Coordinates of N, CA and C in Angstrom, one line a residue:
M539 N -19.0 -37.8 -49.4 CA -18.6 -36.3 -49.6 C -19.0 -35.5 -48.2
N540 N -20.3 -36.3 -48.3 CA -21.4 -35.9 -47.0 C -21.0 -36.5 -45.3
K541 N -20.7 -38.0 -46.0 CA -20.0 -39.3 -44.3 C -19.1 -37.9 -44.5
T542 N -18.0 -38.2 -44.8 CA -16.6 -36.7 -44.4 C -16.5 -35.8 -43.7
L543 N -17.8 -34.7 -44.2 CA -18.1 -33.4 -44.0 C -19.1 -33.8 -42.6
E544 N -19.7 -35.0 -42.4 CA -20.5 -35.1 -41.0 C -19.0 -35.2 -40.3
K545 N -18.3 -35.9 -40.5 CA -17.7 -36.3 -39.7 C -16.4 -35.6 -39.0
I546 N -16.0 -34.4 -39.8 CA -15.5 -33.6 -39.6 C -16.1 -32.1 -38.7
V547 N -17.4 -31.9 -39.1 CA -18.8 -31.5 -38.5 C -18.4 -31.9 -36.3
D548 N -18.5 -32.4 -36.9 CA -19.2 -33.9 -35.3 C -17.3 -34.1 -34.0
Q549 N -16.0 -34.0 -35.4 CA -15.0 -34.2 -34.8 C -15.2 -32.6 -33.8
K550 N -15.3 -31.4 -34.8 CA -14.8 -30.4 -34.1 C -16.1 -30.1 -33.6
T551 N -17.2 -30.5 -33.0 CA -18.2 -30.4 -32.5 C -18.0 -30.2 -31.4
K552 N -17.2 -32.3 -31.3 CA -16.1 -32.7 -30.1 C -15.7 -31.9 -29.8
E553 N -14.4 -31.6 -30.2 CA -13.3 -30.4 -30.0 C -13.8 -29.4 -28.9
L554 N -14.9 -29.1 -29.1 CA -15.0 -27.7 -29.1 C -16.7 -27.7 -27.5
S555 N -16.7 -28.9 -27.6 CA -16.5 -28.6 -26.2 C -15.9 -30.1 -25.1
E556 N -15.2 -29.9 -25.7 CA -13.9 -30.6 -24.5 C -12.9 -29.4 -24.3
Q557 N -13.9 -28.4 -25.3 CA -12.8 -27.0 -24.7 C -13.8 -26.6 -23.6
R558 N -14.4 -26.0 -23.8 CA -15.4 -25.3 -22.8 C -16.1 -26.8 -21.7
E559 N -15.8 -27.7 -21.0 CA -15.4 -28.4 -20.7 C -13.8 -28.6 -20.1
E560 N -12.9 -27.7 -20.7 CA -11.7 -27.2 -19.6 C -11.7 -26.2 -19.6
L561 N -12.1 -25.1 -19.7 CA -12.8 -23.6 -20.0 C -13.6 -23.8 -18.4
A562 N -14.6 -24.5 -18.5 CA -15.9 -24.5 -16.6 C -14.8 -25.4 -15.9
A563 N -13.6 -25.8 -16.0 CA -13.0 -26.4 -15.1 C -12.0 -25.8 -14.4
Q564 N -11.7 -25.1 -15.7 CA -10.4 -24.2 -15.2 C -11.4 -22.7 -14.2
N565 N -12.3 -22.4 -15.0 CA -13.3 -21.3 -14.0 C -13.7 -20.9 -12.9
E566 N -13.5 -23.1 -12.7 CA -13.8 -23.2 -11.3 C -12.9 -22.8 -10.7
E567 N -12.0 -23.6 -10.6 CA -9.9 -23.6 -10.3 C -10.2 -22.0 -10.0
L568 N -10.7 -21.2 -10.3 CA -10.2 -20.4 -10.5 C -11.0 -19.4 -9.2
N569 N -11.8 -19.5 -9.5 CA -13.2 -19.2 -7.9 C -12.4 -19.5 -7.5
N570 N -13.0 -21.0 -7.2 CA -11.7 -21.4 -5.8 C -10.8 -20.8 -5.4
L571 N -9.9 -20.5 -6.5 CA -8.2 -19.9 -5.8 C -8.4 -18.4 -6.1
N572 N -9.6 -18.3 -5.4 CA -10.3 -16.1 -5.3 C -10.7 -16.0 -4.0
A573 N -11.4 -17.8 -3.8 CA -11.6 -17.3 -2.5 C -11.2 -17.6 -1.2
E574 N -9.8 -18.9 -1.6 CA -8.5 -18.6 -1.3 C -8.6 -17.6 -0.5
K575 N -8.1 -17.2 -1.8 CA -7.0 -15.8 -1.2 C -8.0 -14.4 -0.5
N576 N -9.6 -14.7 -1.1 CA -10.0 -14.0 0.0 C -10.3 -13.9 1.2
N577 N -10.4 -15.2 1.5 CA -10.3 -15.8 3.5 C -8.8 -16.0 3.8
L578 N -7.6 -15.8 3.5 CA -6.0 -15.3 3.7 C -5.9 -14.4 4.0
I579 N -6.4 -13.5 2.9 CA -6.7 -11.9 3.1 C -7.5 -11.3 4.6
G580 N -8.4 -12.6 4.9 CA -9.0 -12.0 6.1 C -7.3 -12.7 7.4
I581 N -7.6 -13.4 7.4 CA -6.5 -13.8 7.9 C -5.9 -12.8 8.4
V582 N -4.8 -12.3 7.2 CA -3.7 -12.0 6.8 C -4.1 -10.3 7.8
A583 N -5.3 -9.5 8.3 CA -5.9 -8.4 8.3 C -6.4 -8.8 9.9
H584 N -6.3 -9.4 10.4 CA -6.7 -10.4 10.9 C -5.8 -9.6 12.3
D585 N -4.1 -10.4 11.9 CA -3.4 -11.4 12.1 C -2.0 -9.3 12.2
L586 N -2.2 -8.8 11.3 CA -1.5 -6.9 11.1 C -2.4 -6.5 11.6
K587 N -3.5 -6.9 12.2 CA -3.8 -5.1 12.8 C -3.9 -5.5 14.6
S588 N -3.8 -6.6 14.7 CA -4.2 -7.4 17.2 C -2.3 -6.5 16.5
P589 N -1.5 -6.6 15.8 CA 0.3 -6.1 17.0 C -0.3 -4.7 16.7
L590 N -0.2 -4.1 15.4 CA -1.2 -2.2 15.4 C -2.0 -2.8 16.4
N591 N -2.8 -2.4 17.2 CA -3.3 -2.1 17.9 C -2.1 -2.0 19.7
Q592 N -1.6 -3.2 19.3 CA -0.8 -3.7 20.4 C 0.4 -2.6 21.1
I593 N 0.4 -2.0 19.7 CA 1.3 -1.0 19.8 C 0.9 0.9 20.1
K594 N -0.2 0.7 19.6 CA -0.9 2.3 20.1 C -1.8 1.9 20.7
G595 N -1.8 0.9 21.6 CA -1.8 0.9 22.8 C -0.8 0.8 24.3
L596 N 0.8 0.1 23.8 CA 1.5 0.1 24.3 C 2.4 1.8 24.5
I597 N 1.9 2.9 23.4 CA 2.3 4.1 22.9 C 1.8 5.0 24.5
N598 N 0.4 4.4 24.0 CA 0.2 5.4 25.7 C -0.2 4.3 27.1
V599 N 0.5 3.8 27.4 CA 0.3 3.7 28.3 C 2.3 4.1 28.9
I600 N 3.2 3.9 27.5 CA 4.7 4.9 28.2 C 4.2 6.2 28.1
R601 N 3.3 7.3 27.8 CA 3.2 8.3 27.9 C 2.3 9.0 28.8
T602 N 2.3 8.0 29.6 CA 1.0 8.0 31.4 C 2.0 7.0 32.4
S603 N 2.5 6.4 31.7 CA 3.4 5.8 33.2 C 5.0 6.4 33.0
A604 N 5.5 6.7 31.5 CA 7.5 7.4 32.5 C 6.9 9.1 31.8
Y605 N 7.9 9.7 32.4 CA 8.4 10.7 32.7 C 9.5 11.0 31.1
L606 N 8.8 11.9 30.2 CA 9.5 12.1 28.5 C 10.0 12.9 28.3
N607 N 11.0 13.1 27.8 CA 11.5 13.7 27.3 C 11.0 14.7 26.1
E608 N 11.5 15.5 25.4 CA 10.7 17.0 24.6 C 11.2 15.7 23.5
E609 N 12.4 15.4 23.4 CA 12.7 14.5 21.8 C 12.1 13.1 22.4
T610 N 12.1 12.4 23.0 CA 11.1 11.1 23.3 C 9.9 11.3 22.8
K611 N 9.1 12.0 23.1 CA 7.4 12.2 23.5 C 7.3 12.5 21.6
G612 N 8.9 13.6 20.8 CA 8.5 13.5 19.7 C 8.3 12.6 18.4
Y613 N 9.4 11.4 18.6 CA 9.5 10.9 18.4 C 8.9 9.1 18.9
L614 N 8.1 9.4 20.2 CA 6.9 8.6 20.1 C 5.5 9.5 19.1
Q615 N 5.5 10.4 19.0 CA 4.6 11.4 18.4 C 4.6 9.8 17.0
L616 N 6.0 10.1 16.3 CA 6.5 9.7 15.1 C 6.3 8.4 15.5
V617 N 6.3 7.4 16.0 CA 5.9 6.6 16.2 C 4.5 5.9 16.3
E618 N 3.3 6.5 16.4 CA 2.6 6.7 16.6 C 1.5 7.1 15.5
N619 N 2.4 7.4 14.7 CA 1.6 8.7 13.4 C 1.5 7.2 12.6
S620 N 3.0 6.7 12.6 CA 3.2 5.7 11.8 C 2.6 5.1 11.8
T621 N 2.4 4.4 12.8 CA 1.2 3.4 13.0 C 0.0 3.5 13.0
N622 N -0.5 4.4 13.0 CA -1.9 5.0 12.9 C -2.3 5.0 10.7
R623 N -1.0 5.5 10.0 CA -0.4 5.1 8.8 C -0.3 4.5 8.0
L624 N -0.4 3.2 9.0 CA 0.7 1.9 8.5 C -0.9 1.2 8.9
T625 N -2.2 1.5 9.9 CA -3.2 0.9 10.1 C -4.1 1.4 9.0
E626 N -4.3 2.4 8.5 CA -4.5 3.3 7.3 C -4.4 2.6 6.0
M627 N -3.6 2.3 6.2 CA -2.8 1.6 4.8 C -3.6 -0.1 4.0
V628 N -3.4 -0.7 6.2 CA -3.8 -2.7 6.4 C -5.2 -2.7 6.0
S629 N -6.1 -1.3 6.8 CA -7.6 -0.9 6.4 C -7.8 -1.2 4.4
K630 N -7.3 0.1 4.1 CA -8.1 -0.3 2.2 C -7.5 -0.8 1.5
I631 N -6.0 -1.7 1.8 CA -6.0 -2.8 1.6 C -5.8 -4.0 1.2
L632 N -7.5 -4.1 2.6 CA -7.3 -5.1 2.9 C -8.7 -5.3 3.2
D633 N -9.5 -4.2 2.1 CA -11.2 -3.9 1.6 C -11.0 -4.5 0.2
V634 N -11.7 -6.4 0.9 CA -12.1 -7.1 -0.8 C -12.8 -6.8 -1.7
E635 N -13.5 -5.8 -1.3 CA -15.2 -5.9 -2.5 C -13.8 -4.7 -2.9
A636 N -12.9 -4.2 -2.7 CA -12.5 -2.6 -3.7 C -11.6 -3.8 -4.5
I637 N -11.2 -4.7 -4.0 CA -9.9 -5.8 -4.3 C -11.3 -6.8 -5.6
D638 N -12.5 -6.7 -5.1 CA -13.6 -7.7 -5.9 C -13.4 -6.8 -7.1
S639 N -13.9 -6.2 -7.0 CA -14.8 -4.6 -8.1 C -13.8 -4.1 -8.7
K640 N -11.9 -4.6 -8.7 CA -11.2 -3.8 -9.2 C -10.5 -2.5 -9.7
Q641 N -11.4 -1.4 -8.0 CA -11.4 -0.5 -7.9 C -11.0 0.1 -6.8
L642 N -9.7 1.3 -7.1 CA -9.4 2.3 -5.2 C -10.4 2.4 -4.6
N643 N -10.2 2.1 -3.4 CA -10.5 2.3 -2.5 C -10.8 3.8 -2.0
I644 N -11.5 4.6 -2.4 CA -10.6 6.6 -2.3 C -11.0 7.2 -2.4
S645 N -10.8 8.0 -1.1 CA -11.8 9.6 -0.8 C -10.8 10.4 -1.0
L646 N -11.8 11.1 -2.1 CA -11.1 12.8 -2.7 C -11.8 13.8 -1.9
T647 N -10.4 14.5 -1.5 CA -10.1 15.2 -0.6 C -9.1 16.8 -1.1
N648 N -9.6 17.0 -0.8 CA -8.9 18.6 -1.4 C -7.1 18.6 0.6
V649 N -6.4 18.3 -0.3 CA -5.3 18.0 0.5 C -4.6 19.2 0.3
N650 N -3.8 20.2 1.4 CA -2.7 20.7 1.1 C -1.5 20.1 1.3
L651 N -0.6 19.5 0.1 CA 0.4 19.3 -0.6 C 1.7 19.7 0.3
S652 N 1.6 21.0 0.3 CA 3.1 21.6 0.2 C 3.8 21.1 2.6
E653 N 1.8 21.7 3.2 CA 1.9 20.7 5.0 C 2.2 19.5 4.5
L654 N 2.1 18.9 3.6 CA 2.2 16.8 3.8 C 3.6 16.7 3.4
L655 N 3.9 17.5 2.7 CA 5.6 17.0 2.1 C 5.9 17.7 3.1
H656 N 5.7 18.5 3.8 CA 6.9 19.5 5.0 C 7.1 17.8 6.1
S657 N 6.1 17.5 6.4 CA 5.2 16.1 7.4 C 6.4 15.1 7.0
V658 N 6.4 14.6 6.2 CA 6.9 13.7 5.0 C 8.4 13.9 5.4
V659 N 8.9 15.0 4.6 CA 10.1 15.8 5.1 C 10.7 15.0 6.7
E660 N 9.7 16.0 6.9 CA 10.6 16.0 8.7 C 11.1 14.9 9.5
R661 N 9.7 13.0 8.9 CA 9.7 11.9 9.7 C 10.6 12.1 9.0
F662 N 11.7 11.1 8.0 CA 12.4 11.2 7.3 C 13.9 11.6 7.5
Q663 N 14.0 12.7 8.6 CA 15.1 13.2 8.8 C 16.0 12.2 10.0
P664 N 15.5 11.4 10.8 CA 16.2 10.9 11.8 C 17.0 10.3 10.6
E665 N 16.0 9.2 9.8 CA 16.8 8.2 8.4 C 17.8 8.8 7.9
V666 N 17.9 10.3 7.1 CA 18.5 11.1 7.0 C 20.2 11.4 7.0
Q667 N 19.6 11.7 8.8 CA 21.3 12.1 9.5 C 21.5 10.4 9.8
K668 N 20.9 9.3 9.9 CA 22.1 8.4 10.4 C 22.4 8.2 9.1
K669 N 21.9 8.4 7.9 CA 23.5 7.9 6.8 C 23.6 9.6 6.4
H670 N 23.6 10.0 6.8 CA 24.9 11.4 7.3 C 24.3 11.7 5.8
L671 N 22.4 12.2 5.2 CA 22.2 12.7 4.1 C 21.8 14.1 4.1
R672 N 21.5 14.3 3.4 CA 20.5 16.2 3.2 C 20.0 16.2 2.0
I673 N 18.9 16.6 3.3 CA 17.3 16.4 2.3 C 17.9 18.3 1.8
Y674 N 17.0 18.7 0.9 CA 17.2 20.6 0.6 C 15.5 20.0 0.1
S675 N 15.0 21.2 0.5 CA 14.1 21.4 0.0 C 13.9 22.5 -0.5
S676 N 13.2 22.1 -1.5 CA 11.8 23.4 -1.8 C 10.3 23.9 -1.9
I677 N 9.9 24.3 -1.6 CA 8.2 23.7 -0.5 C 7.3 25.2 -0.9
A678 N 7.0 25.0 -2.2 CA 5.8 26.6 -2.3 C 4.7 26.0 -0.8
E679 N 4.5 27.2 -0.5 CA 3.3 26.6 0.3 C 1.9 27.2 -0.5
G680 N 0.9 26.3 0.2 CA -0.6 26.5 -0.1 C -0.4 25.5 -1.7
I681 N -0.5 24.6 -2.2 CA -0.4 24.0 -2.6 C -1.9 22.8 -2.2
V682 N -2.2 23.6 -3.3 CA -3.9 21.8 -2.1 C -4.0 21.4 -4.0
V683 N -4.6 20.0 -3.3 CA -4.4 19.2 -4.7 C -5.9 17.9 -4.3
S684 N -6.6 17.9 -5.3 CA -8.0 16.5 -4.9 C -7.4 15.7 -4.9
A685 N -7.4 15.1 -3.5 CA -6.4 13.6 -3.5 C -7.1 12.4 -2.2
D686 N -7.0 11.9 -2.5 CA -6.4 10.5 -1.3 C -5.9 11.1 -0.6
P687 N -5.8 11.8 0.9 CA -4.8 12.2 2.1 C -3.5 11.0 1.5
A688 N -3.9 9.9 2.4 CA -3.6 7.9 2.8 C -2.2 7.8 1.7
Y689 N -3.1 7.8 0.5 CA -2.8 7.2 -0.9 C -1.8 8.1 -1.3
T690 N -1.9 10.0 -1.0 CA -1.2 10.2 -1.6 C 0.0 10.6 -0.5
E691 N 0.0 10.6 0.8 CA 0.7 10.2 1.7 C 2.1 9.3 1.4
Q692 N 1.5 8.0 0.9 CA 1.8 6.5 0.9 C 3.1 7.4 0.4
I693 N 2.7 7.7 -1.1 CA 3.5 7.9 -2.7 C 4.2 8.0 -1.9
L694 N 4.2 10.0 -1.1 CA 5.8 10.7 -0.7 C 5.8 9.8 0.2
E695 N 5.6 9.0 0.9 CA 7.0 8.4 1.3 C 7.5 7.5 0.8
N696 N 6.6 7.2 -0.4 CA 8.0 6.4 -0.9 C 8.4 6.7 -1.7
L697 N 8.2 7.5 -2.0 CA 9.9 8.3 -3.3 C 11.1 8.6 -1.6
L698 N 10.3 9.2 -1.1 CA 11.3 9.6 -0.5 C 11.8 8.1 0.2
S699 N 12.1 8.1 0.9 CA 11.3 6.0 1.6 C 13.1 5.8 0.3
N700 N 12.4 5.2 -1.3 CA 13.9 5.5 -2.0 C 14.6 6.1 -2.0
A701 N 14.9 7.7 -1.7 CA 15.9 8.2 -2.1 C 16.7 8.4 -1.1
V702 N 16.2 7.8 0.0 CA 17.3 7.8 1.4 C 17.5 6.1 1.2
K703 N 16.7 5.6 0.9 CA 17.3 4.4 0.5 C 19.0 3.5 -0.6
F704 N 18.2 4.1 -1.4 CA 19.7 4.1 -2.2 C 20.6 5.3 -3.0
S705 N 19.7 6.6 -2.0 CA 21.5 7.2 -1.9 C 22.7 7.0 -1.4
P706 N 24.1 6.9 -1.9 CA 25.0 6.7 -1.0 C 24.9 7.5 0.1
A707 N 25.5 7.5 1.0 CA 26.2 8.7 2.2 C 27.0 9.3 1.5
N708 N 26.1 10.7 2.3 CA 27.2 12.4 2.7 C 26.4 12.6 1.1
K709 N 25.2 11.9 0.4 CA 24.7 13.1 0.0 C 23.6 13.7 -0.2
N710 N 23.2 14.0 -1.0 CA 22.5 15.4 -1.6 C 20.8 15.4 -1.8
I711 N 19.8 15.1 -0.9 CA 18.5 14.7 -1.6 C 17.8 15.9 -2.5
Y712 N 16.7 16.1 -3.1 CA 16.2 17.5 -3.6 C 15.1 17.3 -3.2
V713 N 13.9 18.0 -2.8 CA 12.8 17.4 -2.8 C 11.5 18.9 -2.9
S714 N 10.9 18.7 -4.0 CA 10.3 20.5 -4.7 C 9.2 19.7 -5.0
I715 N 9.1 21.2 -4.6 CA 6.9 21.0 -5.7 C 6.4 22.5 -5.6
V716 N 6.2 23.2 -6.9 CA 5.7 25.0 -7.4 C 4.9 24.9 -7.3

């Protein structure tokens, strides 16, 4: 009976040892994959930031070398604002320490949600008009929240972008905060 029990214990010990080795190998593989991911993120960061910086430079060249009417200046300002927001988003997304620590890289400040939402709605007007939609907004003035301005703007833009994208032509979109 003791020999049978010893064989069982030896077998289970061997199985546990094999499982431990297998887990160690899987852990090493995951660590290698994580390092590859971080390397890829670094490459993507470089590849994304370079064209964004070129766009910013071209905006400045256009402003200084061409006569622009007010409508064109407005569109150029929208392009510049979008480029700046995209640059901020790329920087936050590519913060490898934030990804590795599984924490968002946020900076809470007082954000005037009313002004921010007005601005987002205004930026979407060209797309709204192109799709023959109408935005009706009821935005109370002076609503201030504690939030990360860039993430808050990104959320509002995503919501409005989805509303525009998924609304059939000649429909209404309602935006409201009270």
